[in-house]
PDB file of N, CA and C in Angstrom:
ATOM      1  N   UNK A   1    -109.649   2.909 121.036  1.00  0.00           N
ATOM      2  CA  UNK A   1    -108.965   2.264 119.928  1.00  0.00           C
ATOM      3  C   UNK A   1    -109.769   2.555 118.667  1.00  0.00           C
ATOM      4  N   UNK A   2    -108.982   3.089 117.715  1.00  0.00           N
ATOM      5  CA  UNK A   2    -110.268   3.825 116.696  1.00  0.00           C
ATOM      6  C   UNK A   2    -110.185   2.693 115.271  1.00  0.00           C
ATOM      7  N   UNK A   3    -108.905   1.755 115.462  1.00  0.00           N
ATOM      8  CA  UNK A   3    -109.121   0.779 114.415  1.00  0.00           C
ATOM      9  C   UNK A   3    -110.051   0.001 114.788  1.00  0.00           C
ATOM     10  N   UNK A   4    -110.441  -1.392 113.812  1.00  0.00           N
ATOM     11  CA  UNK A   4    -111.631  -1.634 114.151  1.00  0.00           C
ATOM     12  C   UNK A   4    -111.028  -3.512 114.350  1.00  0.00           C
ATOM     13  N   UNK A   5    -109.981  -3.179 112.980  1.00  0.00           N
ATOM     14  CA  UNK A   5    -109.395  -4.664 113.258  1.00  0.00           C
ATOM     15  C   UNK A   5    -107.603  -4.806 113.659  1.00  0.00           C
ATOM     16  N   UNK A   6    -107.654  -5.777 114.586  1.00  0.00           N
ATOM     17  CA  UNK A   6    -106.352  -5.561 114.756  1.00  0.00           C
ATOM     18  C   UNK A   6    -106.066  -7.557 115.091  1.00  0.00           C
ATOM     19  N   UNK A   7    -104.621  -7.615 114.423  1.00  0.00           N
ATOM     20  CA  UNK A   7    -104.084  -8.934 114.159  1.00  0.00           C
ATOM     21  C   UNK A   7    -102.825  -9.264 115.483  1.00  0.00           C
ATOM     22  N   UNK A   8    -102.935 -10.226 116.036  1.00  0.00           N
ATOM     23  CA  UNK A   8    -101.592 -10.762 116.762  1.00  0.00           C
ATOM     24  C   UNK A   8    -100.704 -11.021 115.758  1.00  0.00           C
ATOM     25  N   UNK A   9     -99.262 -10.262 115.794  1.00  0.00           N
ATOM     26  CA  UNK A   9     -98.206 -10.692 115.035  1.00  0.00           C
ATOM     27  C   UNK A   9     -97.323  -9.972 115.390  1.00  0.00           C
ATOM     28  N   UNK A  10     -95.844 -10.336 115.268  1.00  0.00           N
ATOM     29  CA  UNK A  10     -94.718 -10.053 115.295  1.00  0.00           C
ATOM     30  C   UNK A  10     -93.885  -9.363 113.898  1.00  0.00           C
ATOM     31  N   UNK A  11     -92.729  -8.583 114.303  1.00  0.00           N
ATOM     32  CA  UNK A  11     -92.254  -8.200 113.113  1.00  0.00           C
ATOM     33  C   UNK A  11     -90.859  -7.939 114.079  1.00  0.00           C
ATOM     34  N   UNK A  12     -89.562  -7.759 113.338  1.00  0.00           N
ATOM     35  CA  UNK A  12     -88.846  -7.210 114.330  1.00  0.00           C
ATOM     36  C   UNK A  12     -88.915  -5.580 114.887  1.00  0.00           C
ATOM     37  N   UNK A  13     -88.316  -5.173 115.563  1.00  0.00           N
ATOM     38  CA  UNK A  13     -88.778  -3.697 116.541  1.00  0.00           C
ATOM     39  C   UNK A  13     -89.979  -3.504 116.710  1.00  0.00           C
ATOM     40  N   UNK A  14     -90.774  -3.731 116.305  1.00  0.00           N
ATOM     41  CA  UNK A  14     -92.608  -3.470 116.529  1.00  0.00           C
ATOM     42  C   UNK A  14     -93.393  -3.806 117.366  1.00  0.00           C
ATOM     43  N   UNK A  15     -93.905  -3.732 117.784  1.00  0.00           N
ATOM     44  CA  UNK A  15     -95.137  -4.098 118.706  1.00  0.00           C
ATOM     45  C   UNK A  15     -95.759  -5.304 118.507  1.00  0.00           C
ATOM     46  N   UNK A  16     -96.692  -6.368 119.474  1.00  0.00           N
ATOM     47  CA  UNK A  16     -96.703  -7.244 118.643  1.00  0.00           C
ATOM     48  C   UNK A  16     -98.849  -7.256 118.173  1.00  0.00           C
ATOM     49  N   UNK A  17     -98.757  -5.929 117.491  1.00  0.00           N
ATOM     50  CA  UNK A  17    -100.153  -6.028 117.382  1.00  0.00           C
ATOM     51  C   UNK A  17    -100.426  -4.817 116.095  1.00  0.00           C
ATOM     52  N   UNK A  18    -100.944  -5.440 114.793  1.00  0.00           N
ATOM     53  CA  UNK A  18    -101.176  -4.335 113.758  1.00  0.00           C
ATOM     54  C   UNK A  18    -102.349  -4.476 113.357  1.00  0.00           C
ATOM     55  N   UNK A  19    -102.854  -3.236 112.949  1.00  0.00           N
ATOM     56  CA  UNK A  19    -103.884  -2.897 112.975  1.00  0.00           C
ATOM     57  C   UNK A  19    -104.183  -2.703 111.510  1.00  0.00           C
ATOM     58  N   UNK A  20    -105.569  -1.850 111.451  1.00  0.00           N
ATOM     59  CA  UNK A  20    -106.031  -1.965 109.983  1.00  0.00           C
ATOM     60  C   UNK A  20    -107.663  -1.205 110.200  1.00  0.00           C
ATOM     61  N   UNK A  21    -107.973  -0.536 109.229  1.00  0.00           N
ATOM     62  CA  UNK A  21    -109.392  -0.048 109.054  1.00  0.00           C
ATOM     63  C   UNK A  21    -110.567  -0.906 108.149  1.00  0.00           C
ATOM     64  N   UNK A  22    -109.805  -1.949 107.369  1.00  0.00           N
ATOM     65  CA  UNK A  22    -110.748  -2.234 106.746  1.00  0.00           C
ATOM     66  C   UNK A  22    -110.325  -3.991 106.397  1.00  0.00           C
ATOM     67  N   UNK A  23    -109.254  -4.404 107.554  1.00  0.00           N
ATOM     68  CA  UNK A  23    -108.790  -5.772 107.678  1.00  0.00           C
ATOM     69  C   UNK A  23    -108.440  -6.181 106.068  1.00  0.00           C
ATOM     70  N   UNK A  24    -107.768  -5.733 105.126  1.00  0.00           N
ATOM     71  CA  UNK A  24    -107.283  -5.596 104.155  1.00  0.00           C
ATOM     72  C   UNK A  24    -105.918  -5.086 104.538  1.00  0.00           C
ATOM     73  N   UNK A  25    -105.461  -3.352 104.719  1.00  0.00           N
ATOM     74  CA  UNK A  25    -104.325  -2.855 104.747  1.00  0.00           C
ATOM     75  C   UNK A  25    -103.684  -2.808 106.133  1.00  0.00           C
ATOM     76  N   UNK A  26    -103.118  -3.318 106.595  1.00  0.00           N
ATOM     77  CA  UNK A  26    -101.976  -3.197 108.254  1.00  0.00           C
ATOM     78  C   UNK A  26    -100.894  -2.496 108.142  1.00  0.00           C
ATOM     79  N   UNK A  27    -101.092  -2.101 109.228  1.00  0.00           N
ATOM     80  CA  UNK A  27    -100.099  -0.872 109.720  1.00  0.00           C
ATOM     81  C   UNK A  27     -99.752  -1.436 111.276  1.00  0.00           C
ATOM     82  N   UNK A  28     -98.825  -1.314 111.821  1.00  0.00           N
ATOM     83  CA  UNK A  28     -98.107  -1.506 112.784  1.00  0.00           C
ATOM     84  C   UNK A  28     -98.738  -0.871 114.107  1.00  0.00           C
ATOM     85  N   UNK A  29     -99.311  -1.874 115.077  1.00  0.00           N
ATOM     86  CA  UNK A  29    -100.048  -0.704 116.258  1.00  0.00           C
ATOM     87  C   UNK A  29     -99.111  -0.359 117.299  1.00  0.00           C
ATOM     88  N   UNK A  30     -99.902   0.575 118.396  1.00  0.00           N
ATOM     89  CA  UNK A  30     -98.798   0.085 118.922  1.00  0.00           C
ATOM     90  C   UNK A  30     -99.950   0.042 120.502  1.00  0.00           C
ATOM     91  N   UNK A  31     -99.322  -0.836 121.472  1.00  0.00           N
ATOM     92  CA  UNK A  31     -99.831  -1.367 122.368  1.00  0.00           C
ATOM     93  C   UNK A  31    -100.389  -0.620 123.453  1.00  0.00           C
ATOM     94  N   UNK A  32     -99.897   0.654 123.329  1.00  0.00           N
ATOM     95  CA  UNK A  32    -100.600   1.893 124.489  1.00  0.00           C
ATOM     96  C   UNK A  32    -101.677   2.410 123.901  1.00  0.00           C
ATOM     97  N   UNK A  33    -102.437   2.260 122.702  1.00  0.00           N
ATOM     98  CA  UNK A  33    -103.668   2.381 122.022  1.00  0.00           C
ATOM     99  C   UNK A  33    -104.588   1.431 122.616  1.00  0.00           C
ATOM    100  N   UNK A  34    -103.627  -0.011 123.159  1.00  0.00           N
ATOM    101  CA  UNK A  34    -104.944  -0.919 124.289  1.00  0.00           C
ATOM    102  C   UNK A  34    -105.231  -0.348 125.864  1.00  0.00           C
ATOM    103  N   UNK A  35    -104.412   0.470 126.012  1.00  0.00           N
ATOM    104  CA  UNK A  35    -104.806   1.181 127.474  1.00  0.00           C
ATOM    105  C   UNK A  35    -105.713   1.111 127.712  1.00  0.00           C
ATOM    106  N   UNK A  36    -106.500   0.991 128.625  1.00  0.00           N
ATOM    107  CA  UNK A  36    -107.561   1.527 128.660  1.00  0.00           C
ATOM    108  C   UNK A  36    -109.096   0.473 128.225  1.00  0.00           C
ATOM    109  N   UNK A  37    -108.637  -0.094 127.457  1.00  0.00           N
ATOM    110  CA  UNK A  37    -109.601  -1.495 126.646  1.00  0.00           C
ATOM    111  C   UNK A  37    -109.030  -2.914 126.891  1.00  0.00           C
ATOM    112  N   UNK A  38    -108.280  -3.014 127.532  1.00  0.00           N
ATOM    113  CA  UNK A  38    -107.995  -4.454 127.821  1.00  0.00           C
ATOM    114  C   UNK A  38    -106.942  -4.563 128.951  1.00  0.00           C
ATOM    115  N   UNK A  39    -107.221  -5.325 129.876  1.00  0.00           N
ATOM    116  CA  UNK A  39    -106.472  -5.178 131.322  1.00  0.00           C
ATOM    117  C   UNK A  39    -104.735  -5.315 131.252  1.00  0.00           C
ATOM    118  N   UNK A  40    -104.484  -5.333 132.200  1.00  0.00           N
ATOM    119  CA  UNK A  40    -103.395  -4.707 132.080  1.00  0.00           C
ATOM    120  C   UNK A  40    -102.251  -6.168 132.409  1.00  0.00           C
ATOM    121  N   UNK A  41    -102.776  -7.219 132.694  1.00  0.00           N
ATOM    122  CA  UNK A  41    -101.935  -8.359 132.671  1.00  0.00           C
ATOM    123  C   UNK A  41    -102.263  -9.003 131.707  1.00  0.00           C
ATOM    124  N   UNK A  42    -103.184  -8.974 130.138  1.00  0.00           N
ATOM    125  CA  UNK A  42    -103.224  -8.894 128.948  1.00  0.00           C
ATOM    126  C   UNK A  42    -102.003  -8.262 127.939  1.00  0.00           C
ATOM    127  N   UNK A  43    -101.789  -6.978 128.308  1.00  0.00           N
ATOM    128  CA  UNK A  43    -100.880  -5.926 127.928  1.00  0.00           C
ATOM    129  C   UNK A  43     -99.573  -6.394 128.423  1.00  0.00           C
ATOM    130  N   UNK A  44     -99.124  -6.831 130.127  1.00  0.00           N
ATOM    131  CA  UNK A  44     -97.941  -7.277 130.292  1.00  0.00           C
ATOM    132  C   UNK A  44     -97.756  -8.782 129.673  1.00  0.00           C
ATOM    133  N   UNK A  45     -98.356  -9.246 129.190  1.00  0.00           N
ATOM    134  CA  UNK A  45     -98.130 -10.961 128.238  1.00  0.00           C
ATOM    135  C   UNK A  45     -98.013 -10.512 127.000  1.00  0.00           C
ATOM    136  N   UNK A  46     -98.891  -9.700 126.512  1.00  0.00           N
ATOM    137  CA  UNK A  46     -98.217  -8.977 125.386  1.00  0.00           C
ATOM    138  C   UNK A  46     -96.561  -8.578 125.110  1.00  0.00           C
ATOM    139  N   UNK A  47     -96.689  -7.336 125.839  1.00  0.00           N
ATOM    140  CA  UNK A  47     -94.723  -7.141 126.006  1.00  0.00           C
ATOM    141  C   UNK A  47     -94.121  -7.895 126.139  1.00  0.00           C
ATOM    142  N   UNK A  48     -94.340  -9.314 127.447  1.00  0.00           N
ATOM    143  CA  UNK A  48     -93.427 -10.465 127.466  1.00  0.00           C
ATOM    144  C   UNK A  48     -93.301 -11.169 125.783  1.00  0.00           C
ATOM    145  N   UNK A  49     -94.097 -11.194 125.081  1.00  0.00           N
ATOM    146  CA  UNK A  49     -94.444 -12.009 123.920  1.00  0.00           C
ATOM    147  C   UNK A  49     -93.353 -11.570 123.073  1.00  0.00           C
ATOM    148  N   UNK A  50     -93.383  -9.926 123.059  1.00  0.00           N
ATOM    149  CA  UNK A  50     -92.569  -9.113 122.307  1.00  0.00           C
ATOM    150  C   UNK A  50     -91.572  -9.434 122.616  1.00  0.00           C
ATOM    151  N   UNK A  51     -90.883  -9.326 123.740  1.00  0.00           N
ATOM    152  CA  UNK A  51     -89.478  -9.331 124.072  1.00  0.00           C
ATOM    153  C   UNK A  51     -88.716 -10.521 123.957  1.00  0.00           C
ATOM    154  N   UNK A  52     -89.556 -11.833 124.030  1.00  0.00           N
ATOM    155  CA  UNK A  52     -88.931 -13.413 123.926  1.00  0.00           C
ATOM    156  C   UNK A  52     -88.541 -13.456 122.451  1.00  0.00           C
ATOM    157  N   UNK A  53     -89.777 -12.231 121.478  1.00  0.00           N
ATOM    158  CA  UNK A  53     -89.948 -13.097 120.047  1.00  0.00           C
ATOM    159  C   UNK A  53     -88.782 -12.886 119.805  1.00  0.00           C
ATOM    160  N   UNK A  54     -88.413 -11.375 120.241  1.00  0.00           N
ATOM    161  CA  UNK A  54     -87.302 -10.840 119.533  1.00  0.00           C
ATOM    162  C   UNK A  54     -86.146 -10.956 119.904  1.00  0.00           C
ATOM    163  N   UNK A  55     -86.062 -11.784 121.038  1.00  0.00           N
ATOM    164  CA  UNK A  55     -85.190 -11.696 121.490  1.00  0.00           C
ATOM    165  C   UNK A  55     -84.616 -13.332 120.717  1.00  0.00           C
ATOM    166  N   UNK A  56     -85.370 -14.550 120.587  1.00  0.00           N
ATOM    167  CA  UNK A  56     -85.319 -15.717 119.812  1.00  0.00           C
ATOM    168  C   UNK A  56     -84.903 -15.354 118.269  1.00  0.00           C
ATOM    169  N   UNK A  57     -85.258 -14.279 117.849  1.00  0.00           N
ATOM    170  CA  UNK A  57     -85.345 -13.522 116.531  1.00  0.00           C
ATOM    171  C   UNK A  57     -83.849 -13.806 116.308  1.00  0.00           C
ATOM    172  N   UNK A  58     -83.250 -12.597 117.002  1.00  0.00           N
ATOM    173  CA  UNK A  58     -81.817 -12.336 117.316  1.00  0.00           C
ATOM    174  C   UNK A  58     -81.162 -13.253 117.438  1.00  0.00           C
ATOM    175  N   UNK A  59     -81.267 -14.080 118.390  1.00  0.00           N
ATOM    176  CA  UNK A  59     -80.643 -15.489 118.552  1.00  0.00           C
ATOM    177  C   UNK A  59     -80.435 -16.254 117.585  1.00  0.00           C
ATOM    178  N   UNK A  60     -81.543 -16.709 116.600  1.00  0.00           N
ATOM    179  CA  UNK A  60     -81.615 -17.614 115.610  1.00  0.00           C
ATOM    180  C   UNK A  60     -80.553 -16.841 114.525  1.00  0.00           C
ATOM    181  N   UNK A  61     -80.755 -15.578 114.680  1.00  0.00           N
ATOM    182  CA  UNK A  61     -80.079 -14.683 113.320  1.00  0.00           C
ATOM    183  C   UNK A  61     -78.500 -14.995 113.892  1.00  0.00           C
ATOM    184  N   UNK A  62     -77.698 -14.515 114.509  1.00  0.00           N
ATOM    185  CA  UNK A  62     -76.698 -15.394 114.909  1.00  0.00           C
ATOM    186  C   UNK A  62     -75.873 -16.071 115.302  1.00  0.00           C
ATOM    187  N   UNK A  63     -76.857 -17.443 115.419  1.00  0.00           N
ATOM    188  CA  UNK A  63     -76.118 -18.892 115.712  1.00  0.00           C
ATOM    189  C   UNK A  63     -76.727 -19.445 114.057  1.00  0.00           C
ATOM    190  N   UNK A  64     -77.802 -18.567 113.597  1.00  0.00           N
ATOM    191  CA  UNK A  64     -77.812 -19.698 112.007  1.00  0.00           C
ATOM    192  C   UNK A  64     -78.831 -20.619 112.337  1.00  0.00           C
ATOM    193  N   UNK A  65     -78.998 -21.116 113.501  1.00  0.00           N
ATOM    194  CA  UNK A  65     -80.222 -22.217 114.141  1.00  0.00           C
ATOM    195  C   UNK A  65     -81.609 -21.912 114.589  1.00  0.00           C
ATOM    196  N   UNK A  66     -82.473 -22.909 113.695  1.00  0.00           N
ATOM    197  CA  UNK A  66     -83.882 -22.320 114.426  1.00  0.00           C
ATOM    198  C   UNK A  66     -84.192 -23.247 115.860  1.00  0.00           C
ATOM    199  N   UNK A  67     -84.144 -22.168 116.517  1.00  0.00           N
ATOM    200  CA  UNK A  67     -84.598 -22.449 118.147  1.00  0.00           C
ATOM    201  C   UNK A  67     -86.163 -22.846 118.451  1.00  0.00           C
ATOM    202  N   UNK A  68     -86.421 -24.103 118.829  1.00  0.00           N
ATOM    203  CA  UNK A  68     -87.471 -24.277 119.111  1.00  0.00           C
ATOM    204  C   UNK A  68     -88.075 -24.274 120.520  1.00  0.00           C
ATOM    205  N   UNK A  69     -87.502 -23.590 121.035  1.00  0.00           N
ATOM    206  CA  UNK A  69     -87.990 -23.013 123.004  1.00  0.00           C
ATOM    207  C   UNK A  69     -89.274 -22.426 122.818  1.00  0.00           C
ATOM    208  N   UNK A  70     -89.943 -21.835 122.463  1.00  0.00           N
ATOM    209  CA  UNK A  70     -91.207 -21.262 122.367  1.00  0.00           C
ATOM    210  C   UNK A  70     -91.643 -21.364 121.301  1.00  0.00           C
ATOM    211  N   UNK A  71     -92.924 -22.355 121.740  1.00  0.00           N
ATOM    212  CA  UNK A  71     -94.182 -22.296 120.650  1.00  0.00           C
ATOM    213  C   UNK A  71     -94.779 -20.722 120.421  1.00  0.00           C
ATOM    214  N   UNK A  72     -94.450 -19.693 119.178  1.00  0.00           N
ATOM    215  CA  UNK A  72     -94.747 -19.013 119.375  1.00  0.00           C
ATOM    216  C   UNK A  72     -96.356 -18.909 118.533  1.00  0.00           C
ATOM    217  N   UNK A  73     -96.561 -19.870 117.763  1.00  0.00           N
ATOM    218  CA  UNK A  73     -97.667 -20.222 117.064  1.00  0.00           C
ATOM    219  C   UNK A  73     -99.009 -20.151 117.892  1.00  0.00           C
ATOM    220  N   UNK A  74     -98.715 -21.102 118.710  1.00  0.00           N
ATOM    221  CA  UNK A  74    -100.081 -21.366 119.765  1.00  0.00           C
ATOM    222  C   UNK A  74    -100.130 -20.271 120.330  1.00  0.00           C
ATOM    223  N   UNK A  75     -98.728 -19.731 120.948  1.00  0.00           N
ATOM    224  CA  UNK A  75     -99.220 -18.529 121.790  1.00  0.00           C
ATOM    225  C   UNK A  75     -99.281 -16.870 121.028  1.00  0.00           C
ATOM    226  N   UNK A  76     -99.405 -17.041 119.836  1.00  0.00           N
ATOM    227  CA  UNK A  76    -100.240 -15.674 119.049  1.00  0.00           C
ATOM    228  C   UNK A  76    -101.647 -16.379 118.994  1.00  0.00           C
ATOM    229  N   UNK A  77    -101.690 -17.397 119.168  1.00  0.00           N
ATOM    230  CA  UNK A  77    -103.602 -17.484 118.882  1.00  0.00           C
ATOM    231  C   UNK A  77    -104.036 -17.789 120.126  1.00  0.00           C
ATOM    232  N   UNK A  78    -103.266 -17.789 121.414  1.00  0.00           N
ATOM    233  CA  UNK A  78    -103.946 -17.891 122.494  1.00  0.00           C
ATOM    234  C   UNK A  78    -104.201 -16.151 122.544  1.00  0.00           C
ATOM    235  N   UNK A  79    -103.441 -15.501 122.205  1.00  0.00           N
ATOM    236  CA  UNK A  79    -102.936 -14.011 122.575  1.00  0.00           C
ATOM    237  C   UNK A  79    -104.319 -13.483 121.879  1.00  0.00           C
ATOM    238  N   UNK A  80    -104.433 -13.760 120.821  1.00  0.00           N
ATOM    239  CA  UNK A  80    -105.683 -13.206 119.549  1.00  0.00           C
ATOM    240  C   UNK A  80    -106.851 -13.413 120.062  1.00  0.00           C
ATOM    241  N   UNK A  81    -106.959 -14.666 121.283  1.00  0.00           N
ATOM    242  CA  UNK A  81    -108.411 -15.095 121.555  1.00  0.00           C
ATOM    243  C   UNK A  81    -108.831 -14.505 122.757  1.00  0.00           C
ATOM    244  N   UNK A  82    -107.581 -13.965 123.668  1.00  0.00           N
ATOM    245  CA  UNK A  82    -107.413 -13.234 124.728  1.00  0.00           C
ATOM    246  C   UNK A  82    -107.951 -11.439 124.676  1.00  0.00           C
ATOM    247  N   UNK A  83    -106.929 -10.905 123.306  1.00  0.00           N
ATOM    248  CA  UNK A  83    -107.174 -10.034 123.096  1.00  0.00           C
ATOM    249  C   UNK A  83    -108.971  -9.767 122.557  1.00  0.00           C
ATOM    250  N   UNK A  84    -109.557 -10.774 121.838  1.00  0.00           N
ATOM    251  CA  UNK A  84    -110.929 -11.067 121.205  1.00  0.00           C
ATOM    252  C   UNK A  84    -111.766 -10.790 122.452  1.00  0.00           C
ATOM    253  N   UNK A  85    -111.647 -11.553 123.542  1.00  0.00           N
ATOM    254  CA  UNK A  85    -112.811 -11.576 124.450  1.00  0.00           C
ATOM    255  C   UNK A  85    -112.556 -10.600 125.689  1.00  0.00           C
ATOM    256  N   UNK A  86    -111.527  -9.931 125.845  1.00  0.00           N
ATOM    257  CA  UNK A  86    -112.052  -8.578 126.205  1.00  0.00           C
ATOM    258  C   UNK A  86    -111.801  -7.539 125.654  1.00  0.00           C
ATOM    259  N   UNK A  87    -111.687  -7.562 124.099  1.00  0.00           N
ATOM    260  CA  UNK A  87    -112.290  -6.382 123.827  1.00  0.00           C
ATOM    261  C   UNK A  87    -113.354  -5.727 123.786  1.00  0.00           C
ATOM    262  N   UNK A  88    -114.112  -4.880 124.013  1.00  0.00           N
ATOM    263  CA  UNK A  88    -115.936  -4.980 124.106  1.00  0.00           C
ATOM    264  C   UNK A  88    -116.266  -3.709 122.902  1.00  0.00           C
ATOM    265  N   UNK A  89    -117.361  -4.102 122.415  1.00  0.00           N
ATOM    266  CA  UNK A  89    -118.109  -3.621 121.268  1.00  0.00           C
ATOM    267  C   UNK A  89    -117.724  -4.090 119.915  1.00  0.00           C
ATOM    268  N   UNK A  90    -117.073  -3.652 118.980  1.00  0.00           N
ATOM    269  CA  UNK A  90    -116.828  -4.209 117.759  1.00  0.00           C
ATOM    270  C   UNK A  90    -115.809  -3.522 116.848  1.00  0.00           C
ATOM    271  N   UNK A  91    -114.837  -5.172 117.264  1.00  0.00           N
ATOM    272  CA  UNK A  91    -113.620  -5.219 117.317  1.00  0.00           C
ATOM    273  C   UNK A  91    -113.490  -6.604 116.012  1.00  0.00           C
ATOM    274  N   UNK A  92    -112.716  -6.481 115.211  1.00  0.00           N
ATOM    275  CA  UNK A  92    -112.451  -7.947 114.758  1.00  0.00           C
ATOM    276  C   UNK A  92    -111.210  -8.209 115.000  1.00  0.00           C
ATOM    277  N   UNK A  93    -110.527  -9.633 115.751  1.00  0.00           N
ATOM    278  CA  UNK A  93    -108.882  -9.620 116.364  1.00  0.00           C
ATOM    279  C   UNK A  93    -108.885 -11.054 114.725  1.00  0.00           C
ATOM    280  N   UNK A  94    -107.320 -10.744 115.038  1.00  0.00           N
ATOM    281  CA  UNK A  94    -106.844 -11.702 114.062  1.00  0.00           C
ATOM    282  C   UNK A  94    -105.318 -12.374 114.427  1.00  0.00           C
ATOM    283  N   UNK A  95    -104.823 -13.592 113.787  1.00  0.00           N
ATOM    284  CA  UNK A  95    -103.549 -13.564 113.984  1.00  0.00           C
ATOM    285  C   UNK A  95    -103.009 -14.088 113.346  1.00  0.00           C
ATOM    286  N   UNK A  96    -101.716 -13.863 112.759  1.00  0.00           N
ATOM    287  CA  UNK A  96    -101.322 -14.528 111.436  1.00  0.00           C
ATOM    288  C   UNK A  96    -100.565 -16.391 111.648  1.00  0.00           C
ATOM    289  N   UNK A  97    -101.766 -16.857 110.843  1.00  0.00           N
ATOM    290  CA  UNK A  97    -101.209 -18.266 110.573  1.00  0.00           C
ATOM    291  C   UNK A  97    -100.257 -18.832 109.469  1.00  0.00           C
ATOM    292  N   UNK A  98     -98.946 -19.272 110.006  1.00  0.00           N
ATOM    293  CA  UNK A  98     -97.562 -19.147 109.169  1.00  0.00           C
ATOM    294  C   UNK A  98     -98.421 -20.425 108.333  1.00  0.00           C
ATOM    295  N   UNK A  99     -98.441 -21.265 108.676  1.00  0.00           N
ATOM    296  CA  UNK A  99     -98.938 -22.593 107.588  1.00  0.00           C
ATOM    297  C   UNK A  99     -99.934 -22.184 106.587  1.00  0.00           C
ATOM    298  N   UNK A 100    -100.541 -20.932 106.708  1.00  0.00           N
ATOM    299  CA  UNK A 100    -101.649 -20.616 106.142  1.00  0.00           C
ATOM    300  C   UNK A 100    -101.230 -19.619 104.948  1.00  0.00           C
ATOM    301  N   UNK A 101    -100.107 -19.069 106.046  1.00  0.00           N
ATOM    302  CA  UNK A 101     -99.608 -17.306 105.367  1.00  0.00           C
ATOM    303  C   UNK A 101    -101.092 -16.392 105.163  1.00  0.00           C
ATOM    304  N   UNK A 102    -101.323 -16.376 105.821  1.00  0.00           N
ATOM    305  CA  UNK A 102    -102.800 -15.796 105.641  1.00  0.00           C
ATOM    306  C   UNK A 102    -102.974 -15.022 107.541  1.00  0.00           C
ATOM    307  N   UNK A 103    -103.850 -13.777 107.426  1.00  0.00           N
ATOM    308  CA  UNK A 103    -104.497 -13.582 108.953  1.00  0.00           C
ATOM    309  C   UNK A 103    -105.561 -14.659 109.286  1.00  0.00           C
ATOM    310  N   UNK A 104    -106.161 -15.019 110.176  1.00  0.00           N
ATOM    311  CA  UNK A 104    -106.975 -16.141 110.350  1.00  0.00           C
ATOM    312  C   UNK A 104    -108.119 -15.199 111.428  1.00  0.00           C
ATOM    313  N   UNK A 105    -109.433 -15.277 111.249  1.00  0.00           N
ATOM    314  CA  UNK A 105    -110.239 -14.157 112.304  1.00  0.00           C
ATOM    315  C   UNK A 105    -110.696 -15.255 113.250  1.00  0.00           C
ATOM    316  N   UNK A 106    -110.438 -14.244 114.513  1.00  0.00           N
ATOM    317  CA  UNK A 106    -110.686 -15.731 115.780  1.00  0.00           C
ATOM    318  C   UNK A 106    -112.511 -15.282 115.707  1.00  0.00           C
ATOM    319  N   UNK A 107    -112.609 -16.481 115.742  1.00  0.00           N
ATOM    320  CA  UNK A 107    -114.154 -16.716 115.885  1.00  0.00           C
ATOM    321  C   UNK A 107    -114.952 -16.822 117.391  1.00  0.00           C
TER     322      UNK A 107
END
């Protein structure tokens, strides 16, 4: 993985993980860049993450209603703290906090 920082977040069609060289500018990652660096039932909770968001995405878009079935809040910063502790060497993970509007760096 040659970025150095990478954020838990959603967007629609995307992956749910963007990256960045200098945790300033993000760019969209994409999840077969974790091959290899983080196990592989990490990576399948990932995709599940992806596929609910977007799939709730869609849903909400239309019925007009925000669906509250998945906390998806808690589970980008469980995801960020997951992704944090096995990544090994030096990595900074992040994940975007909506109340904050801001990335937040898991500590």
């Amino acid at each position: 993985m040659k970025n150095k920082h990478i954020c838990v977040d959603m967007d629609i069609c995307s992956d749910p993980i963007f990256v960045s060289d200098d945790g300033k500018e993000w760019f969209p990652g994409d999840l077969d860049d974790l091959c290899g660096f983080v196990s592989s039932s990490l990576l399948n909770e990932l995709l599940l993450y992806q596929d609910l968001w977007d799939l709730v995405q869609v849903e909400e878009y239309h019925s007009g209603n925000n669906l509250k079935v998945i906390d998806f809040t808690a589970w980008t910063r469980d995801l960020a703290s997951s992704l944090s502790q096995e990544l090994s060497g030096d990595y900074s993970v992040y994940y975007y906090d909506f109340t904050l509007q801001k990335n937040v760096l898991v500590d």
